[in-house]
Amino acid sequence: MLTLLEQLDKGTLWKIPGGIHPPEMKSLSNASSIARLPLFDEYLLPLPQVGEQASLAVSVGEQVLKGQSLTRGAGHSYLPVHAPTSGTVIAIEPRPSNHASALPVLTLVLKSDGKDDWCTLEGANSDGANTKSVSSEGVNAEKVDIASLSRELILSRIQQAGIAGMGGAAFPSHIKLSPASEIELVIVNGVECEPYITADDRLMREHADDIIAGLEIIHKLLAPKRLIIAIEDNKPAAAEAMGAALNRSHLPAGTARVTQIPTKYPSGGEKQLIQIITGKEVPSGAIPAQLGIVVHNVGTLFAIRDAVVFGKPLIERVVTVTGNTVSKPGNYWVPIGTRVTDVLTYCDFQSEPSQKIIMGGPMMGYALPESKVPILKGSNCILVPASDEIGEMPAEKPCIRCGECAVACPASLLPQQLFWHAKAEEYDKAESYNLKDCIECGCCSYVCPSDIPLVEYYRVAKAAIRHDAEEKRKAERAKVRFEARIARLEEEKNAREAKAREAAEKRKASMVGNEKDAIAAALARVQAKKAAKDDGAVSGVAADGAGAGASVGLSAAVSAGVNNTAATPADAATTAADPKAGVAAAIARAKAKKAAAQAEAGESSAQDQASTDMAAERSTEARADVNPEPSAAQDPKKAAIAAAVARAKAKKAAAQGLSSASDAQTSDAPAIDQAIETGAEDSASNNSDENNANAAATVTPEGKEDPKKAAIAAAVARAKAKKAAKAAQNDGVDAPAADTQDNADAAEKNVTDIAESAGTDGAESAGTDAKASETLTPADAKKAAVAAAVAKAKAKKAAQAQAQASNLQQAEDNEHSSSQRDAQLAQSDNAAEAADVSEIADIDVSNVSNVPDAADGAVAENAAPQADQAQDAEQDSKKARIATAVAKAKAKKAAREQE
Amino acid sequence: MAFRISSSPHVRKDTATQAVMQKVILAALPGLAVQCYFFGWGSFIQVLLAIAVALGAEAAVLKLRGRTIKETLNDQSAILTALLIGVALPPLAPWYLVVIGTIFAIVIVKQLYGGLGQNLFNPAMAAYVLLLVSFPVLMTTWAAPLGLGADNAGFVDALKVIFSGVGAPAFALGIDGVSMATPLDTLKTDLSMGLTATESLQKPIFGGSSTGEGWVWVNLAYLAGGIYLLASKTIRWHISTGLLGALFVCSLVGFALSPDTHASPLFNLFSGATMLAAFFIATDPVTAATSRRGRLLFGALIGVLIYVIRTFGGYPDGVAFAVLLANLCAPLIDYYIKPRAYGHRGHS
Amino acid sequence: MSGIMIAVILLGLLALVFGAILGFAAVKFKVEGNPLADQVEALLPQTQCGQCGYPGCRPYAEAIVGGDKVNKCPPGGVATMEKIAELMGVEPEPLSATTEQQVKKVAYIREDECIGCTKCIQACPVDAIVGAGKLMHTVIAQDCTGCDLCVEPCPVDCIDMIPVTQDLRSWNWKLSAIPVTQLEEEKPC
């Protein structure tokens, strides 16, 4: 048993299954030597990697030199695109691609200046850089000594030269040349088995030494045990030239040889060539490197040598132009990016009716729907056959299962089974017949007596399978993400509940020590309830959503000495914005003061605790909401937005401060320590918040100068207004809860007055905020757009308000039922729970369907016309809001009366 | 400037279904000629009649199905089917046999399954089996070979016999020596009557050649046609080789074990429709297995079945049944025998 | 009489034995979850769009198994509906919603109009929108299922559903679908 190396040295060849012998038609183009084309006007350079691994290095209008890199990038598979000649970039836009679909791709359009000036080439001598054709002057130039270059340098030069496989697949060569595993065998593919094409044949005949120089570079890079140059036996001249060049080379004796293989299509396929030379098969789905084999095209070797020795990028290649409709068939050095139509015109192309332009050979090439497409690195042939040469495809006839396709298939597939399944779109079955191993060589279609375009069916099937797999993957991903989201929401909910529970436990713990107080409180509450009933009308109005602004106002009033540092800026802002609001605030303050004084008397510690906890909870929640996501951090407008966030926080903190402040003022002896603690904490946080608020204030005016910033500021303001409205609703729910408690504890109906004024104030300040956002915009360039947005936002808000109005009723109901229970149980902490319940009910906005509750029937009816009105009043959003507020208030009142 | 687009490959080998069919028909002509030489003009008339009926029936069905008639008839597959029915029927069988058989083959077995390429069973053989079970006596009465009975029926006589039945008695069963059972039938009858194979082979029908007078020449003619088909790569060798090889091996084993009750391998290979089946019937690609190994197995299955039916079955020749049974197995064979695709060595 | 008794006792015993076997089997071979629902879910496109009236694909899959109609999934299109109908052994029905949804789309946020309200982020069932309060949001096109759910909540209507275009990699190789462009006004080649 001979080892593989011995067999390689002997030149043993293996047989591949299948294969065909189509007419070669090579004599049409292989007689003359490779010619040069004149400079054309326009070159098209597709930029497939731009937007992924690469970015543009030039812009429209820029002058570029020949060989200059037009893209920048760093990725492993990045390949730069170079200018094929000097000139001006006149456009970078989608243009039809050199592809069977001609779908447009991003293309750089280069207008030649006719000078063809080289840029300075890195690593090349000056002669090389100034010579118009480095490739043709061969050994005369001062070569860079390959031996002196490091492996990394060679690889980076190959990458920087943008060298991709020139056999057709255009796979980046530097990746193939830096394999993960050891390479034992390098096969040089000079087979060129496709009919008509002679580009590699001519290149081998004319530039054998340069190709071998490229092979030496590969030998240095990979250090394989053997290098085999495979050439089909219908190209004896090329084989001879390569053999002679090999003898002149510096490659170690016995490592490299030229092997002639029998002419048969598709011997030049990578997998088939490996099978012929070594008898091994590349496992399905694997790459040859896993067998320790790499295959390189002769054209690639030539380009590698140019790149490494001269630093010359891959900007031109040999293209066979052939077919009976050109009068000058032959091989040409065509700059990459030359338009196919220019090449054809130069070769005196006489178009026939329903002409076909085939990129590549007749077996695997694709017909171009459009001729103004560029030559690519993998384009080896333009075939323009006359109609008597390659005619119209005959119509497809039924398959008679003759099995000729299976005989011809070089991959030993069953093409007819694939065809049945592909045609019936049973792609899973087609896959089970190894559709993915089809190399689309076209042998099956070639031999088919029924003229079935088998390869087309396979391509469609493959594309569909790819598409399905992609869809499947996406669906799977969507599912995972959806489930992750559900889990996250669940977790957040649990966390919230856990916190609520914790708070409740804390309350309970403190309750144990104050049982007496609790009983007193309960008694007080019963009284309060009576009072509240009498005072139904007032408290109904009080139920109106109290805005954060209102709380601020209230806090300013109540805690004038203690905590007004936090409150004042916000308050002042409100006042400045709207005198009316200011007046309202003043009234509120006055009322609040009165209320506070009276409340002082009978505040129980338990209630204090409850409200403090609640406020704390709310503020944490709010903070969590506002917390920007990490991705946002990069935004330059971060500062302004952060400031806005801070402002919101300040407000919340102020609200918090209100409750704690009142605690501090009114608390009984047992709770006093705790209250002081909270107060201290609050004031600390308020101080920091105040700073933030100030920062916000300074940022906002700045924003005005910049139209964009102003727009954002406006948007921020709008959002703020919205939030205020929302907060108003939240507070509206919370406030009544507090009301009930206050009533119970203090038996003071004046407290409802506070709440009332707070509500008014809230509505006012919410409006003011909205107005402020409007006043910000006039100077703005984008005013119109933003105004529209504002209007839209307002309209939406109005609609929302309607929904929430009814929602509020529900919350109210819940609350009342629980407060009743409270009275019976004489447990003050239940009131806090009730507040929680109502809060949750409010959060559950999506639960709108529950609104027309039986108990609320009358109320809902009452509110509905109002809400309708609100909807209609799109132009006057303020009116609408007030109307809704009134509706809400009425609803609440009704609810209370019902109770 | 709009250019024509089409999928690769852009060149096609110059073969067409029509050409394939033509070659097969051409290759069958020597066999037909020899058959006519030994058994009179009957076969020729049957073939012509079958072709006419087949084309008519196919055209009618295509019209009903709303398909293009001319293009489909052009593929000549109907003619080939008709030819095979024609040569398989007894030369002097009445006209309605061939008409029924052909219509059945074309309309039911082929077109109702979806036309060319879609039929599960070999149409000619399905028709043959239908006729065999429907008209057993008529189907097993073969014309006497040349030199054994009276003079061969002339063209006009044959026409008369086939279309009017007039003169049929004159050419009727064995005693008159014009029409008689085939050698296979004779051997089977004799063996069942207790005679040894050697004794049976002494009978005049075997003509001393121990394969049957005339039949050996018919088979040789079909073999020649088959070799032409192989040489022109119209058919591949797998099915034919499988069939003949299996038949040979089976009959060799039988003959070696019991020469008295089994015919020799040569007798089996060169009598009846063996060669016709091996090169013209079993090789119908539509109803055969598709992979190379599958086809070898498919052929071998037919060979074994032919031998089993000839030796143990109730019918003298088992080609038709064997082919139909193998047709049934073809999808199964295709399912289990797939060629190992490139790159799937060692795994899967 | 005794015959009847024997029959009754025997049958009773048999019933007991079989009951025990059934009970044992019910415990021993209990299948967790609903495998049919899993299969149906695997066929659904996982857009989580809720157009079927259920909050996500899984609930709809369970509803189908529970006897709901198979034609409520517009993103899946006719193909999905037919597959589900086949799996469930019911007659395929025409899609309930309009068939215009057949084209795959992804959401796109016009970023200079976005006010950063985070409403779309909350609406997105697959968390395919990134952004934070007051910051511009953007859609991760790769993860977008084209469910439309973010379009409605946007207060400034800055979200568009854009059909996914074919590129060279996703081209379906249907040659007959290439529009033949006539460029006669330019000089013929």
mmCIF file of C-alpha atoms in Angstrom, chain B residues 165-345:
data_model
loop_
_atom_site.group_PDB
_atom_site.id
_atom_site.type_symbol
_atom_site.label_atom_id
_atom_site.label_comp_id
_atom_site.label_asym_id
_atom_site.label_seq_id
_atom_site.Cartn_x
_atom_site.Cartn_y
_atom_site.Cartn_z
ATOM 1 C CA GLY B 165 -61.402 -15.394 -37.128
ATOM 2 C CA VAL B 166 -62.041 -17.077 -40.487
ATOM 3 C CA GLY B 167 -59.620 -19.874 -40.968
ATOM 4 C CA ALA B 168 -58.813 -19.921 -37.357
ATOM 5 C CA PRO B 169 -59.607 -23.582 -37.052
ATOM 6 C CA ALA B 170 -57.090 -24.284 -39.733
ATOM 7 C CA PHE B 171 -54.425 -22.607 -37.699
ATOM 8 C CA ALA B 172 -55.750 -23.760 -34.395
ATOM 9 C CA LEU B 173 -54.216 -25.801 -31.697
ATOM 10 C CA GLY B 174 -51.340 -28.150 -31.980
ATOM 11 C CA ILE B 175 -52.803 -31.049 -33.907
ATOM 12 C CA ASP B 176 -52.798 -29.171 -37.113
ATOM 13 C CA GLY B 177 -49.342 -28.031 -36.323
ATOM 14 C CA VAL B 178 -50.033 -24.452 -37.334
ATOM 15 C CA SER B 179 -50.554 -23.101 -33.909
ATOM 16 C CA MET B 180 -49.291 -24.615 -30.737
ATOM 17 C CA ALA B 181 -48.070 -23.897 -27.254
ATOM 18 C CA THR B 182 -44.701 -22.237 -26.814
ATOM 19 C CA PRO B 183 -41.716 -24.347 -25.780
ATOM 20 C CA LEU B 184 -41.946 -23.009 -22.257
ATOM 21 C CA ASP B 185 -45.577 -24.012 -22.071
ATOM 22 C CA THR B 186 -44.837 -27.438 -23.491
ATOM 23 C CA LEU B 187 -42.060 -28.064 -21.051
ATOM 24 C CA LYS B 188 -44.220 -27.001 -18.156
ATOM 25 C CA THR B 189 -47.060 -29.260 -19.220
ATOM 26 C CA ASP B 190 -44.732 -32.176 -19.770
ATOM 27 C CA LEU B 191 -43.015 -31.743 -16.437
ATOM 28 C CA SER B 192 -46.351 -31.661 -14.717
ATOM 29 C CA MET B 193 -47.286 -34.834 -16.528
ATOM 30 C CA GLY B 194 -44.295 -36.581 -15.062
ATOM 31 C CA LEU B 195 -41.937 -36.478 -18.006
ATOM 32 C CA THR B 196 -38.357 -35.480 -17.365
ATOM 33 C CA ALA B 197 -36.988 -32.353 -18.886
ATOM 34 C CA THR B 198 -34.786 -34.388 -21.195
ATOM 35 C CA GLU B 199 -37.748 -36.357 -22.462
ATOM 36 C CA SER B 200 -39.738 -33.222 -22.985
ATOM 37 C CA LEU B 201 -36.955 -31.599 -24.871
ATOM 38 C CA GLN B 202 -37.065 -34.395 -27.404
ATOM 39 C CA LYS B 203 -40.362 -33.011 -28.673
ATOM 40 C CA PRO B 204 -40.342 -31.405 -32.101
ATOM 41 C CA ILE B 205 -41.158 -27.977 -30.782
ATOM 42 C CA PHE B 206 -37.701 -27.766 -29.307
ATOM 43 C CA GLY B 207 -36.302 -28.529 -32.722
ATOM 44 C CA GLY B 208 -33.317 -30.318 -31.326
ATOM 45 C CA SER B 209 -31.714 -27.111 -30.232
ATOM 46 C CA SER B 210 -32.918 -27.748 -26.720
ATOM 47 C CA THR B 211 -34.207 -24.195 -26.521
ATOM 48 C CA GLY B 212 -37.057 -24.198 -28.941
ATOM 49 C CA GLU B 213 -37.078 -23.863 -32.669
ATOM 50 C CA GLY B 214 -37.054 -20.270 -33.767
ATOM 51 C CA TRP B 215 -37.167 -18.853 -30.262
ATOM 52 C CA VAL B 216 -33.469 -18.905 -29.894
ATOM 53 C CA TRP B 217 -33.150 -16.774 -33.009
ATOM 54 C CA VAL B 218 -35.759 -14.356 -31.821
ATOM 55 C CA ASN B 219 -33.924 -14.016 -28.547
ATOM 56 C CA LEU B 220 -30.614 -13.591 -30.282
ATOM 57 C CA ALA B 221 -32.094 -10.831 -32.416
ATOM 58 C CA TYR B 222 -33.332 -9.018 -29.364
ATOM 59 C CA LEU B 223 -29.953 -9.531 -27.733
ATOM 60 C CA ALA B 224 -28.335 -7.898 -30.736
ATOM 61 C CA GLY B 225 -30.728 -4.980 -30.444
ATOM 62 C CA GLY B 226 -29.944 -4.750 -26.751
ATOM 63 C CA ILE B 227 -26.252 -4.663 -27.407
ATOM 64 C CA TYR B 228 -26.818 -1.816 -29.819
ATOM 65 C CA LEU B 229 -28.738 0.048 -27.138
ATOM 66 C CA LEU B 230 -25.959 -0.529 -24.646
ATOM 67 C CA ALA B 231 -23.329 0.563 -27.123
ATOM 68 C CA SER B 232 -25.217 3.737 -27.928
ATOM 69 C CA LYS B 233 -25.675 4.341 -24.192
ATOM 70 C CA THR B 234 -29.415 4.508 -24.698
ATOM 71 C CA ILE B 235 -29.801 2.074 -21.862
ATOM 72 C CA ARG B 236 -27.345 1.280 -19.094
ATOM 73 C CA TRP B 237 -26.144 -2.218 -18.402
ATOM 74 C CA HIS B 238 -27.351 -2.535 -14.834
ATOM 75 C CA ILE B 239 -30.893 -3.791 -15.270
ATOM 76 C CA SER B 240 -30.169 -6.136 -18.147
ATOM 77 C CA THR B 241 -27.140 -7.624 -16.461
ATOM 78 C CA GLY B 242 -28.976 -8.013 -13.200
ATOM 79 C CA LEU B 243 -31.863 -9.726 -14.897
ATOM 80 C CA LEU B 244 -29.876 -12.116 -17.050
ATOM 81 C CA GLY B 245 -27.363 -12.799 -14.302
ATOM 82 C CA ALA B 246 -30.001 -13.659 -11.752
ATOM 83 C CA LEU B 247 -31.919 -15.815 -14.181
ATOM 84 C CA PHE B 248 -28.765 -17.630 -15.158
ATOM 85 C CA VAL B 249 -27.671 -18.241 -11.589
ATOM 86 C CA CYS B 250 -31.095 -19.445 -10.502
ATOM 87 C CA SER B 251 -31.549 -21.815 -13.390
ATOM 88 C CA LEU B 252 -27.981 -23.056 -13.003
ATOM 89 C CA VAL B 253 -28.624 -23.906 -9.370
ATOM 90 C CA GLY B 254 -31.921 -25.586 -10.264
ATOM 91 C CA PHE B 255 -30.393 -27.468 -13.142
ATOM 92 C CA ALA B 256 -27.450 -28.653 -11.068
ATOM 93 C CA LEU B 257 -29.684 -29.856 -8.278
ATOM 94 C CA SER B 258 -32.215 -31.599 -10.440
ATOM 95 C CA PRO B 259 -31.529 -31.776 -14.162
ATOM 96 C CA ASP B 260 -34.602 -33.899 -14.690
ATOM 97 C CA THR B 261 -37.116 -31.380 -13.534
ATOM 98 C CA HIS B 262 -35.373 -28.162 -14.489
ATOM 99 C CA ALA B 263 -34.513 -26.709 -17.818
ATOM 100 C CA SER B 264 -30.952 -25.742 -18.525
ATOM 101 C CA PRO B 265 -29.740 -22.183 -17.991
ATOM 102 C CA LEU B 266 -29.337 -21.724 -21.683
ATOM 103 C CA PHE B 267 -32.906 -22.802 -22.282
ATOM 104 C CA ASN B 268 -34.052 -20.224 -19.772
ATOM 105 C CA LEU B 269 -31.964 -17.444 -21.262
ATOM 106 C CA PHE B 270 -32.923 -18.022 -24.836
ATOM 107 C CA SER B 271 -36.529 -18.998 -24.687
ATOM 108 C CA GLY B 272 -39.670 -17.042 -24.226
ATOM 109 C CA ALA B 273 -39.381 -13.319 -23.811
ATOM 110 C CA THR B 274 -36.163 -13.360 -21.792
ATOM 111 C CA MET B 275 -34.083 -11.096 -24.010
ATOM 112 C CA LEU B 276 -37.008 -8.869 -24.867
ATOM 113 C CA ALA B 277 -37.560 -8.383 -21.153
ATOM 114 C CA ALA B 278 -33.915 -7.881 -20.373
ATOM 115 C CA PHE B 279 -33.296 -5.123 -22.917
ATOM 116 C CA PHE B 280 -36.634 -3.627 -23.849
ATOM 117 C CA ILE B 281 -39.123 -4.137 -21.084
ATOM 118 C CA ALA B 282 -37.338 -4.107 -17.766
ATOM 119 C CA THR B 283 -35.167 -1.220 -18.917
ATOM 120 C CA ASP B 284 -38.140 1.085 -19.205
ATOM 121 C CA PRO B 285 -36.677 3.785 -16.957
ATOM 122 C CA VAL B 286 -39.981 5.214 -15.855
ATOM 123 C CA THR B 287 -40.940 2.155 -13.897
ATOM 124 C CA ALA B 288 -37.471 1.018 -12.878
ATOM 125 C CA ALA B 289 -35.358 1.945 -9.919
ATOM 126 C CA THR B 290 -33.153 4.975 -10.408
ATOM 127 C CA SER B 291 -29.780 4.468 -8.797
ATOM 128 C CA ARG B 292 -27.184 2.228 -10.359
ATOM 129 C CA ARG B 293 -27.118 -0.295 -7.556
ATOM 130 C CA GLY B 294 -30.857 -0.061 -7.326
ATOM 131 C CA ARG B 295 -31.169 -0.938 -10.956
ATOM 132 C CA LEU B 296 -28.891 -3.915 -10.589
ATOM 133 C CA LEU B 297 -31.103 -5.138 -7.797
ATOM 134 C CA PHE B 298 -34.219 -4.320 -9.764
ATOM 135 C CA GLY B 299 -32.991 -6.393 -12.694
ATOM 136 C CA ALA B 300 -31.965 -9.248 -10.453
ATOM 137 C CA LEU B 301 -35.372 -9.219 -8.831
ATOM 138 C CA ILE B 302 -37.015 -9.592 -12.209
ATOM 139 C CA GLY B 303 -34.633 -12.403 -13.119
ATOM 140 C CA VAL B 304 -35.377 -14.325 -9.956
ATOM 141 C CA LEU B 305 -39.101 -13.784 -10.339
ATOM 142 C CA ILE B 306 -39.031 -14.946 -13.961
ATOM 143 C CA TYR B 307 -37.300 -18.136 -12.906
ATOM 144 C CA VAL B 308 -39.596 -18.707 -9.951
ATOM 145 C CA ILE B 309 -42.739 -18.176 -11.994
ATOM 146 C CA ARG B 310 -41.480 -20.313 -14.861
ATOM 147 C CA THR B 311 -40.475 -23.129 -12.545
ATOM 148 C CA PHE B 312 -43.054 -23.056 -9.817
ATOM 149 C CA GLY B 313 -45.814 -20.779 -11.044
ATOM 150 C CA GLY B 314 -48.958 -21.518 -12.944
ATOM 151 C CA TYR B 315 -47.989 -19.619 -16.060
ATOM 152 C CA PRO B 316 -45.486 -20.785 -18.620
ATOM 153 C CA ASP B 317 -43.660 -17.478 -18.880
ATOM 154 C CA GLY B 318 -43.377 -15.076 -16.010
ATOM 155 C CA VAL B 319 -41.831 -11.996 -17.586
ATOM 156 C CA ALA B 320 -44.911 -9.826 -17.364
ATOM 157 C CA PHE B 321 -45.658 -10.758 -13.788
ATOM 158 C CA ALA B 322 -42.045 -10.477 -12.790
ATOM 159 C CA VAL B 323 -41.773 -7.005 -14.296
ATOM 160 C CA LEU B 324 -44.965 -5.786 -12.663
ATOM 161 C CA LEU B 325 -43.913 -7.116 -9.273
ATOM 162 C CA ALA B 326 -40.540 -5.479 -9.628
ATOM 163 C CA ASN B 327 -42.257 -2.231 -10.668
ATOM 164 C CA LEU B 328 -44.071 -2.377 -7.373
ATOM 165 C CA CYS B 329 -40.785 -2.723 -5.578
ATOM 166 C CA ALA B 330 -39.013 0.074 -7.436
ATOM 167 C CA PRO B 331 -39.997 2.900 -5.037
ATOM 168 C CA LEU B 332 -38.947 0.727 -2.131
ATOM 169 C CA ILE B 333 -35.622 0.000 -3.772
ATOM 170 C CA ASP B 334 -35.143 3.680 -4.460
ATOM 171 C CA TYR B 335 -35.896 4.490 -0.887
ATOM 172 C CA TYR B 336 -33.381 2.098 0.554
ATOM 173 C CA ILE B 337 -30.683 2.125 -2.074
ATOM 174 C CA LYS B 338 -29.307 5.562 -2.584
ATOM 175 C CA PRO B 339 -25.856 6.175 -3.930
ATOM 176 C CA ARG B 340 -23.412 7.547 -1.409
ATOM 177 C CA ALA B 341 -23.179 11.189 -2.257
ATOM 178 C CA TYR B 342 -19.838 12.931 -2.488
ATOM 179 C CA GLY B 343 -18.541 13.880 0.902
ATOM 180 C CA HIS B 344 -20.623 11.353 2.799
ATOM 181 C CA ARG B 345 -17.971 8.706 3.121
#
